[in-house]
Amino acid sequence: MQLAIVLFDRFTALDAVGPYETLGRLPDAEVVFVAEQAGPVRTDSGNLALVAEKTLAEVPRPDVLVVPGGPGQTPQMANRALLDWIRAADAASTWTTSVCTGSLLLAAAGLLDGRRATSHWLALDELRRYGAEPTGERVVTDGKYVTAAGVSAGIDMGLALLGRIAGDAVAQSVQLAIEYDPEPPYDAGSPDRAPAEAVELLRSRSRFILGREQPS
Amino acid sequence: MQLAIVLFDRFTALDAVGPYETLGRLPDAEVVFVAEQAGPVRTDSGNLALVAEKTLAEVPRPDVLVVPGGPGQTPQMANRALLDWIRAADAASTWTTSVCTGSLLLAAAGLLDGRRATSHWLALDELRRYGAEPTGERVVTDGKYVTAAGVSAGIDMGLALLGRIAGDAVAQSVQLAIEYDPEPPYDAGSPDRAPAEAVELLRSRSRFILGREQPS
């Protein structure tokens, strides 16, 4: 089974690394990081690059497709080469997945029309504008499409899908291997329970987070 | 404030990326990935490389030092150049931190003698042999030393330390930005609660996980 994780300029590192450290531990899976060009691809912070081992053209038919998000998503939503590859890969995939605003790319490719899906909490309205039916769940499965909420939700998505593909015992041993027994120091991970000031702060920056503006 | 995240051959990606996506969002922080040589550094799976932007020598005095773990830790524990750099960086640091078996490197550098600390659950005995006093907590702070349990615990560590450095409000807004509201699909992230079969499977592979053997 071949698992392709797509990288593009200004992706969010944890969006890609969460599924890699969970779903990517599927026994005997081939995991490949792909991008338009092979080589280093820089993340949203500008401080880190992950290396794409292969070009999109070299990996035309992955069994599992993982699309991360990032604040550079809006330019990518007009990236014809990337969207064409996603559509073609999806046509042959067993599972097509996304983390965070990666679902906006799936939607822009026309893959989520009328489907239940999710995204970063700040991007749910945008996801609806592109034809999907956003839900408030952390991981949403509709047919072969599995979408996760913001950034860290890719870990939960990866474990859940690993369980579907390889069985509970494999997914549980991976969860134990990465000691995923979360103890967040605050109860601030959701807009329903975070302090109102944090929600307002992020809403005020959402045009940046959604990639429509550069940070000042 | 300068935050240095150290990379070395066969590190575990999420050990480095968890603190990067939390602590690394400290406002105005300079985050730099360092290694003995600048350039791509390959992770434990062999499928991914992260790019070290600078050499150890170019970043001699970070304010915050982050040491990830990985199954290649035992060779690194005999890496004189790396341990010397860790010791020298620690002498000037405000905070010295680790994720997973990164604490074995801190201990091998002589920094955890008699200190409360933690590591991946499979490495706690090894940590004790190197002079530390392991605890069962997920994040352990002893003076300026902050150590985290296995792999995914670097997210909790990063948020907790971010709160100490920048205040609760900043840490909460970062938790909300990365939507860290975990929903693991199983309760298998700790050896106390995971299925016995998963615990036994990983114990049987622990010599590999601790880096003393190559996988067959």
Short mmCIF file of C-alpha atoms in Angstrom, two decimals:
data_model
loop_
_atom_site.label_atom_id
_atom_site.label_comp_id
_atom_site.label_asym_id
_atom_site.label_seq_id
_atom_site.Cartn_x
_atom_site.Cartn_y
_atom_site.Cartn_z
CA MET A 1 0.00 0.00 0.00
CA GLN A 2 1.40 3.37 -1.05
CA LEU A 3 0.65 6.45 1.05
CA ALA A 4 1.42 9.84 -0.52
CA ILE A 5 1.67 12.97 1.62
CA VAL A 6 1.54 16.11 -0.51
CA LEU A 7 3.72 19.12 0.31
CA PHE A 8 3.42 22.65 -1.08
CA ASP A 9 4.77 26.06 -0.19
CA ARG A 10 3.64 27.26 3.28
CA PHE A 11 2.05 24.00 4.40
CA THR A 12 1.75 23.44 8.16
CA ALA A 13 4.31 20.88 9.34
CA LEU A 14 2.18 19.09 11.95
CA ASP A 15 -0.66 18.66 9.41
CA ALA A 16 1.68 16.37 7.46
CA VAL A 17 3.66 14.86 10.33
CA GLY A 18 0.59 13.79 12.37
CA PRO A 19 -0.66 11.35 9.69
CA TYR A 20 2.95 10.34 8.90
CA GLU A 21 3.60 9.27 12.53
CA THR A 22 0.32 7.33 12.78
CA LEU A 23 -1.05 6.12 9.44
CA GLY A 24 2.51 6.06 8.09
CA ARG A 25 3.36 3.29 10.58
CA LEU A 26 1.04 0.92 8.74
CA PRO A 27 3.03 -2.30 8.41
CA ASP A 28 4.55 -2.69 4.95
CA ALA A 29 3.24 0.66 3.72
CA GLU A 30 5.39 2.75 1.41
CA VAL A 31 5.19 6.35 2.60
CA VAL A 32 6.28 9.02 0.14
CA PHE A 33 6.35 12.79 0.48
CA VAL A 34 5.55 14.39 -2.88
CA ALA A 35 5.46 17.92 -4.30
CA GLU A 36 5.46 19.64 -7.67
CA GLN A 37 9.25 19.64 -7.51
CA ALA A 38 11.29 17.19 -5.46
CA GLY A 39 13.46 18.74 -2.75
CA PRO A 40 12.92 20.94 0.31
CA VAL A 41 9.47 22.50 0.72
CA ARG A 42 9.17 25.31 3.23
CA THR A 43 6.49 25.41 5.93
CA ASP A 44 4.27 28.33 6.94
CA SER A 45 6.67 29.62 9.61
CA GLY A 46 9.55 29.96 7.17
CA ASN A 47 11.82 28.26 9.72
CA LEU A 48 11.52 24.68 8.57
CA ALA A 49 11.59 22.66 5.36
CA LEU A 50 10.58 19.04 4.78
CA VAL A 51 11.98 17.20 1.81
CA ALA A 52 9.67 15.95 -0.94
CA GLU A 53 11.29 12.75 -2.20
CA LYS A 54 9.35 12.55 -5.44
CA THR A 55 7.44 14.74 -7.86
CA LEU A 56 3.68 14.52 -8.23
CA ALA A 57 4.20 12.97 -11.67
CA GLU A 58 6.28 10.16 -10.16
CA VAL A 59 3.47 9.12 -7.81
CA PRO A 60 0.32 9.10 -9.93
CA ARG A 61 -1.72 6.45 -8.13
CA PRO A 62 -1.22 6.33 -4.35
CA ASP A 63 -3.58 4.08 -2.41
CA VAL A 64 -3.91 6.70 0.32
CA LEU A 65 -3.68 10.41 -0.35
CA VAL A 66 -2.97 12.86 2.52
CA VAL A 67 -3.41 16.59 1.88
CA PRO A 68 -2.25 18.93 4.67
CA GLY A 69 -3.34 22.52 5.13
CA GLY A 70 -1.63 25.78 5.79
CA PRO A 71 -2.07 29.53 5.59
CA GLY A 72 -0.87 29.39 1.99
CA GLN A 73 -3.92 27.41 0.96
CA THR A 74 -5.71 30.05 -1.06
CA PRO A 75 -2.94 30.37 -3.69
CA GLN A 76 -2.81 26.56 -3.86
CA MET A 77 -6.57 26.47 -4.48
CA ALA A 78 -5.77 28.12 -7.84
CA ASN A 79 -2.81 25.83 -8.55
CA ARG A 80 -4.03 23.94 -11.59
CA ALA A 81 -1.19 21.37 -11.63
CA LEU A 82 -1.74 20.48 -7.98
CA LEU A 83 -5.54 20.26 -8.29
CA ASP A 84 -5.30 18.16 -11.47
CA TRP A 85 -2.95 15.74 -9.70
CA ILE A 86 -5.25 15.52 -6.67
CA ARG A 87 -8.24 14.75 -8.92
CA ALA A 88 -6.33 12.09 -10.87
CA ALA A 89 -4.86 10.50 -7.73
CA ASP A 90 -8.27 10.51 -6.09
CA ALA A 91 -9.79 8.71 -9.06
CA ALA A 92 -7.65 5.66 -8.20
CA SER A 93 -7.26 6.02 -4.41
CA THR A 94 -8.70 3.79 -1.73
CA TRP A 95 -8.75 6.65 0.78
CA THR A 96 -8.49 10.40 0.17
CA THR A 97 -7.75 12.38 3.32
CA SER A 98 -6.98 15.88 4.52
CA VAL A 99 -5.92 17.72 7.65
CA CYS A 100 -6.90 21.28 8.53
CA THR A 101 -7.42 23.49 5.44
CA GLY A 102 -6.26 20.61 3.26
CA SER A 103 -9.99 19.99 2.88
CA LEU A 104 -10.25 23.30 1.01
CA LEU A 105 -7.93 21.83 -1.62
CA LEU A 106 -10.05 18.69 -1.88
CA ALA A 107 -13.13 20.89 -2.18
CA ALA A 108 -11.49 23.15 -4.78
CA ALA A 109 -10.72 19.99 -6.75
CA GLY A 110 -14.45 19.26 -6.70
CA LEU A 111 -14.14 16.16 -4.55
CA LEU A 112 -16.29 17.19 -1.59
CA ASP A 113 -19.46 18.39 -3.36
CA GLY A 114 -22.35 17.59 -1.05
CA ARG A 115 -20.12 15.54 1.24
CA ARG A 116 -19.85 15.83 5.00
CA ALA A 117 -16.37 17.11 5.81
CA THR A 118 -14.39 19.26 8.23
CA SER A 119 -11.48 21.70 8.34
CA HIS A 120 -9.80 24.14 10.70
CA TRP A 121 -12.58 25.78 12.76
CA LEU A 122 -11.81 29.12 11.13
CA ALA A 123 -12.26 27.64 7.65
CA LEU A 124 -15.63 25.89 8.01
CA ASP A 125 -17.58 28.68 6.28
CA GLU A 126 -15.06 28.69 3.44
CA LEU A 127 -15.42 24.93 3.13
CA ARG A 128 -19.19 25.34 2.76
CA ARG A 129 -18.70 27.93 0.01
CA TYR A 130 -16.78 25.27 -1.92
CA GLY A 131 -19.68 22.86 -1.82
CA ALA A 132 -19.02 20.63 1.19
CA GLU A 133 -21.26 20.18 4.20
CA PRO A 134 -19.09 21.07 7.20
CA THR A 135 -19.66 19.36 10.53
CA GLY A 136 -18.27 20.18 13.93
CA GLU A 137 -16.63 16.78 14.37
CA ARG A 138 -12.88 16.32 14.74
CA VAL A 139 -12.64 13.56 12.15
CA VAL A 140 -15.30 13.13 9.46
CA THR A 141 -15.60 10.10 7.20
CA ASP A 142 -17.89 10.23 4.16
CA GLY A 143 -17.30 7.28 1.86
CA LYS A 144 -13.58 7.14 1.16
CA TYR A 145 -13.08 10.79 2.16
CA VAL A 146 -11.64 11.33 5.64
CA THR A 147 -11.13 14.93 6.70
CA ALA A 148 -9.70 16.19 9.99
CA ALA A 149 -10.08 19.46 11.89
CA GLY A 150 -7.17 21.85 12.50
CA VAL A 151 -3.45 20.91 12.57
CA SER A 152 -3.21 18.47 15.52
CA ALA A 153 -6.38 16.59 14.45
CA GLY A 154 -4.32 14.73 11.87
CA ILE A 155 -3.02 12.52 14.68
CA ASP A 156 -6.55 11.44 15.61
CA MET A 157 -7.46 11.03 11.94
CA GLY A 158 -4.36 8.94 11.26
CA LEU A 159 -5.04 6.58 14.16
CA ALA A 160 -8.73 6.23 13.30
CA LEU A 161 -8.00 5.43 9.65
CA LEU A 162 -5.18 3.09 10.64
CA GLY A 163 -7.73 1.17 12.69
CA ARG A 164 -10.06 0.98 9.69
CA ILE A 165 -7.30 -0.26 7.39
CA ALA A 166 -5.26 -2.54 9.65
CA GLY A 167 -7.51 -3.24 12.64
CA ASP A 168 -7.78 -1.94 16.17
CA ALA A 169 -4.79 -3.88 17.51
CA VAL A 170 -2.38 -2.28 15.04
CA ALA A 171 -3.75 1.21 15.68
CA GLN A 172 -3.57 0.70 19.44
CA SER A 173 0.06 -0.43 19.27
CA VAL A 174 0.91 2.67 17.21
CA GLN A 175 -0.90 4.88 19.71
CA LEU A 176 1.16 3.29 22.48
CA ALA A 177 4.40 3.57 20.48
CA ILE A 178 3.91 7.33 20.11
CA GLU A 179 2.61 7.49 23.71
CA TYR A 180 -0.44 9.42 22.59
CA ASP A 181 -2.09 9.92 25.96
CA PRO A 182 -2.73 13.65 25.67
CA GLU A 183 -2.63 15.99 28.65
CA PRO A 184 -3.14 19.48 27.24
CA PRO A 185 -2.22 22.00 29.94
CA TYR A 186 -5.35 24.05 29.13
CA ASP A 187 -8.86 23.32 27.86
CA ALA A 188 -8.42 25.76 25.00
CA GLY A 189 -8.29 23.57 21.91
CA SER A 190 -11.79 24.29 20.65
CA PRO A 191 -13.55 27.62 20.04
CA ASP A 192 -16.43 26.39 22.22
CA ARG A 193 -14.26 26.22 25.31
CA ALA A 194 -11.21 28.43 24.72
CA PRO A 195 -11.13 31.83 26.42
CA ALA A 196 -13.15 34.37 24.41
CA GLU A 197 -10.03 36.53 24.03
CA ALA A 198 -8.18 33.69 22.26
CA VAL A 199 -11.12 33.08 19.92
CA GLU A 200 -11.37 36.78 19.07
CA LEU A 201 -7.62 37.07 18.53
CA LEU A 202 -7.60 34.24 16.03
CA ARG A 203 -10.78 35.42 14.31
CA SER A 204 -9.17 38.83 13.85
CA ARG A 205 -6.26 37.10 12.11
CA SER A 206 -8.35 34.63 10.15
CA ARG A 207 -7.83 36.37 6.84
CA PHE A 208 -4.12 35.70 7.37
CA ILE A 209 -4.71 32.13 8.53
CA LEU A 210 -6.82 31.44 5.47
CA GLY A 211 -4.04 32.79 3.31
CA ARG A 212 -5.78 35.80 1.82
CA GLU A 213 -3.31 38.23 3.36
CA GLN A 214 0.33 38.15 4.21
CA PRO A 215 1.23 38.87 7.83
CA SER A 216 2.17 42.49 8.44
CA MET B 1 14.68 34.63 22.21
CA GLN B 2 16.38 31.92 20.15
CA LEU B 3 14.99 28.38 20.16
CA ALA B 4 17.22 25.63 18.75
CA ILE B 5 15.78 22.24 17.78
CA VAL B 6 18.54 19.66 17.30
CA LEU B 7 18.32 17.08 14.52
CA PHE B 8 20.43 13.94 14.12
CA ASP B 9 20.26 10.77 12.06
CA ARG B 10 17.13 8.67 12.81
CA PHE B 11 15.37 11.22 15.03
CA THR B 12 11.57 10.89 15.34
CA ALA B 13 9.84 13.64 13.35
CA LEU B 14 6.96 14.34 15.74
CA ASP B 15 9.40 14.70 18.68
CA ALA B 16 10.80 17.76 16.91
CA VAL B 17 7.62 19.02 15.22
CA GLY B 18 5.47 18.97 18.40
CA PRO B 19 7.59 21.61 20.19
CA TYR B 20 8.07 23.48 16.91
CA GLU B 21 4.30 23.89 16.39
CA THR B 22 3.71 25.01 20.01
CA LEU B 23 6.74 26.56 21.69
CA GLY B 24 7.98 27.67 18.26
CA ARG B 25 4.95 29.96 17.93
CA LEU B 26 6.30 32.11 20.77
CA PRO B 27 5.90 35.66 19.49
CA ASP B 28 9.18 37.10 18.18
CA ALA B 29 11.10 33.89 18.78
CA GLU B 30 13.78 32.84 16.32
CA VAL B 31 13.35 29.10 15.72
CA VAL B 32 16.32 27.32 14.16
CA PHE B 33 16.77 23.65 13.28
CA VAL B 34 20.42 22.66 13.83
CA ALA B 35 22.55 19.57 13.22
CA GLU B 36 26.20 18.63 12.94
CA GLN B 37 25.98 19.40 9.22
CA ALA B 38 23.43 21.74 7.69
CA GLY B 39 21.06 20.14 5.17
CA PRO B 40 18.55 17.30 5.15
CA VAL B 41 18.53 14.99 8.19
CA ARG B 42 16.67 11.71 7.81
CA THR B 43 14.11 10.49 10.35
CA ASP B 44 13.80 7.02 11.89
CA SER B 45 11.41 5.73 9.20
CA GLY B 46 13.80 6.53 6.38
CA ASN B 47 10.90 8.09 4.44
CA LEU B 48 11.28 11.70 5.52
CA ALA B 49 13.99 14.31 5.97
CA LEU B 50 13.81 17.66 7.72
CA VAL B 51 16.29 20.34 6.82
CA ALA B 52 18.77 21.63 9.42
CA GLU B 53 19.29 25.28 8.55
CA LYS B 54 22.48 25.75 10.56
CA THR B 55 25.32 23.76 12.04
CA LEU B 56 25.69 23.26 15.77
CA ALA B 57 28.72 25.57 15.70
CA GLU B 58 26.64 28.37 14.20
CA VAL B 59 24.16 28.29 17.10
CA PRO B 60 26.28 28.08 20.24
CA ARG B 61 24.01 29.80 22.76
CA PRO B 62 20.27 29.22 22.18
CA ASP B 63 17.95 30.46 24.91
CA VAL B 64 15.83 27.33 24.60
CA LEU B 65 17.27 23.97 23.60
CA VAL B 66 14.97 21.17 22.32
CA VAL B 67 16.39 17.65 21.99
CA PRO B 68 14.14 15.09 20.28
CA GLY B 69 14.45 11.34 20.58
CA GLY B 70 14.47 8.44 18.21
CA PRO B 71 15.48 4.82 17.86
CA GLY B 72 18.95 5.97 16.81
CA GLN B 73 19.56 7.44 20.24
CA THR B 74 22.13 4.95 21.51
CA PRO B 75 24.71 5.78 18.80
CA GLN B 76 24.08 9.47 19.46
CA MET B 77 24.75 8.90 23.18
CA ALA B 78 28.35 8.19 22.14
CA ASN B 79 28.50 11.16 19.74
CA ARG B 80 31.12 13.35 21.42
CA ALA B 81 30.56 16.40 19.18
CA LEU B 82 26.81 16.38 19.81
CA LEU B 83 27.12 15.86 23.57
CA ASP B 84 29.78 18.57 23.86
CA TRP B 85 27.52 20.99 22.03
CA ILE B 86 24.55 20.07 24.25
CA ARG B 87 26.64 20.66 27.37
CA ALA B 88 27.95 24.01 26.14
CA ALA B 89 24.52 25.17 24.94
CA ASP B 90 22.98 24.11 28.24
CA ALA B 91 25.54 26.14 30.18
CA ALA B 92 24.02 29.30 28.70
CA SER B 93 20.39 28.26 28.14
CA THR B 94 17.32 29.52 29.95
CA TRP B 95 15.47 26.25 29.32
CA THR B 96 16.85 22.85 28.29
CA THR B 97 14.18 20.46 27.06
CA SER B 98 13.72 17.03 25.54
CA VAL B 99 11.03 14.84 24.05
CA CYS B 100 10.94 11.04 24.24
CA THR B 101 14.43 9.48 24.37
CA GLY B 102 15.94 12.93 23.90
CA SER B 103 16.24 12.82 27.69
CA LEU B 104 18.77 9.98 27.29
CA LEU B 105 20.98 12.43 25.39
CA LEU B 106 20.62 15.04 28.13
CA ALA B 107 21.43 12.35 30.68
CA ALA B 108 24.42 11.09 28.68
CA ALA B 109 25.68 14.67 28.62
CA GLY B 110 25.54 14.58 32.43
CA LEU B 111 22.78 17.16 32.74
CA LEU B 112 20.15 15.09 34.55
CA ASP B 113 22.19 13.65 37.43
CA GLY B 114 19.84 13.32 40.37
CA ARG B 115 17.12 15.28 38.56
CA ARG B 116 13.49 14.26 38.14
CA ALA B 117 12.90 13.59 34.44
CA THR B 118 10.95 11.47 31.99
CA SER B 119 11.29 9.73 28.63
CA HIS B 120 9.46 7.26 26.40
CA TRP B 121 7.86 4.68 28.74
CA LEU B 122 10.15 1.98 27.31
CA ALA B 123 13.24 4.05 28.17
CA LEU B 124 12.59 4.92 31.82
CA ASP B 125 14.91 2.20 33.19
CA GLU B 126 17.63 3.31 30.80
CA LEU B 127 17.14 6.91 31.93
CA ARG B 128 17.65 5.80 35.54
CA ARG B 129 20.90 4.02 34.59
CA TYR B 130 22.19 7.36 33.33
CA GLY B 131 21.64 9.02 36.68
CA ALA B 132 18.22 10.66 36.41
CA GLU B 133 15.20 9.98 38.62
CA PRO B 134 12.42 8.95 36.22
CA THR B 135 8.82 9.78 37.06
CA GLY B 136 5.63 8.56 35.43
CA GLU B 137 4.46 12.07 34.54
CA ARG B 138 3.94 13.21 30.96
CA VAL B 139 5.89 16.45 31.36
CA VAL B 140 8.48 16.86 34.13
CA THR B 141 10.06 20.16 35.12
CA ASP B 142 13.09 20.19 37.42
CA GLY B 143 14.70 23.61 37.51
CA LYS B 144 15.30 24.68 33.94
CA TYR B 145 15.06 21.10 32.63
CA VAL B 146 11.76 20.16 31.04
CA THR B 147 11.47 16.59 29.75
CA ALA B 148 8.49 15.01 28.00
CA ALA B 149 7.33 11.40 27.63
CA GLY B 150 7.19 9.62 24.25
CA VAL B 151 6.84 11.28 20.84
CA SER B 152 3.44 13.04 21.04
CA ALA B 153 4.15 14.39 24.55
CA GLY B 154 6.25 17.16 23.00
CA ILE B 155 3.00 18.95 22.12
CA ASP B 156 1.93 19.04 25.78
CA MET B 157 5.46 20.00 26.85
CA GLY B 158 5.63 22.79 24.29
CA LEU B 159 2.30 24.29 25.36
CA ALA B 160 3.14 24.02 29.07
CA LEU B 161 6.52 25.70 28.62
CA LEU B 162 5.01 28.33 26.32
CA GLY B 163 2.65 29.19 29.16
CA ARG B 164 5.58 29.52 31.57
CA ILE B 165 7.52 31.76 29.19
CA ALA B 166 4.79 33.89 27.62
CA GLY B 167 1.77 33.46 29.88
CA ASP B 168 -1.41 31.42 29.78
CA ALA B 169 -3.18 33.62 27.22
CA VAL B 170 -0.48 33.12 24.59
CA ALA B 171 -0.35 29.37 25.18
CA GLN B 172 -4.13 29.10 25.01
CA SER B 173 -4.27 30.99 21.70
CA VAL B 174 -1.62 28.64 20.27
CA GLN B 175 -3.57 25.61 21.51
CA LEU B 176 -6.65 26.99 19.76
CA ALA B 177 -4.68 27.84 16.59
CA ILE B 178 -3.53 24.22 16.29
CA GLU B 179 -6.98 23.05 17.43
CA TYR B 180 -5.42 20.78 20.04
CA ASP B 181 -8.58 19.25 21.47
CA PRO B 182 -7.49 15.62 21.30
CA GLU B 183 -9.91 12.78 20.64
CA PRO B 184 -7.79 9.63 20.43
CA PRO B 185 -9.93 6.86 18.95
CA TYR B 186 -8.64 4.40 21.59
CA ASP B 187 -7.50 4.63 25.21
CA ALA B 188 -4.19 3.00 24.35
CA GLY B 189 -1.63 5.76 24.75
CA SER B 190 -0.18 4.60 28.06
CA PRO B 191 1.15 1.18 29.10
CA ASP B 192 -1.18 1.30 32.12
CA ARG B 193 -4.27 1.27 29.94
CA ALA B 194 -3.30 -0.08 26.52
CA PRO B 195 -4.25 -3.69 25.69
CA ALA B 196 -1.71 -6.10 27.18
CA GLU B 197 -0.93 -7.41 23.69
CA ALA B 198 0.17 -3.95 22.52
CA VAL B 199 2.38 -3.50 25.59
CA GLU B 200 3.99 -6.89 25.08
CA LEU B 201 4.50 -6.29 21.36
CA LEU B 202 6.36 -3.05 22.00
CA ARG B 203 8.35 -4.48 24.92
CA SER B 204 9.49 -7.28 22.64
CA ARG B 205 10.76 -4.67 20.21
CA SER B 206 12.19 -2.33 22.81
CA ARG B 207 15.80 -3.17 22.03
CA PHE B 208 15.06 -1.86 18.54
CA ILE B 209 13.17 1.16 19.81
CA LEU B 210 16.06 2.02 22.12
CA GLY B 211 18.43 1.76 19.18
CA ARG B 212 20.53 -1.17 20.30
CA GLU B 213 19.48 -3.27 17.33
CA GLN B 214 18.57 -2.60 13.77
CA PRO B 215 15.18 -3.84 12.62
CA SER B 216 15.31 -7.22 10.96
#
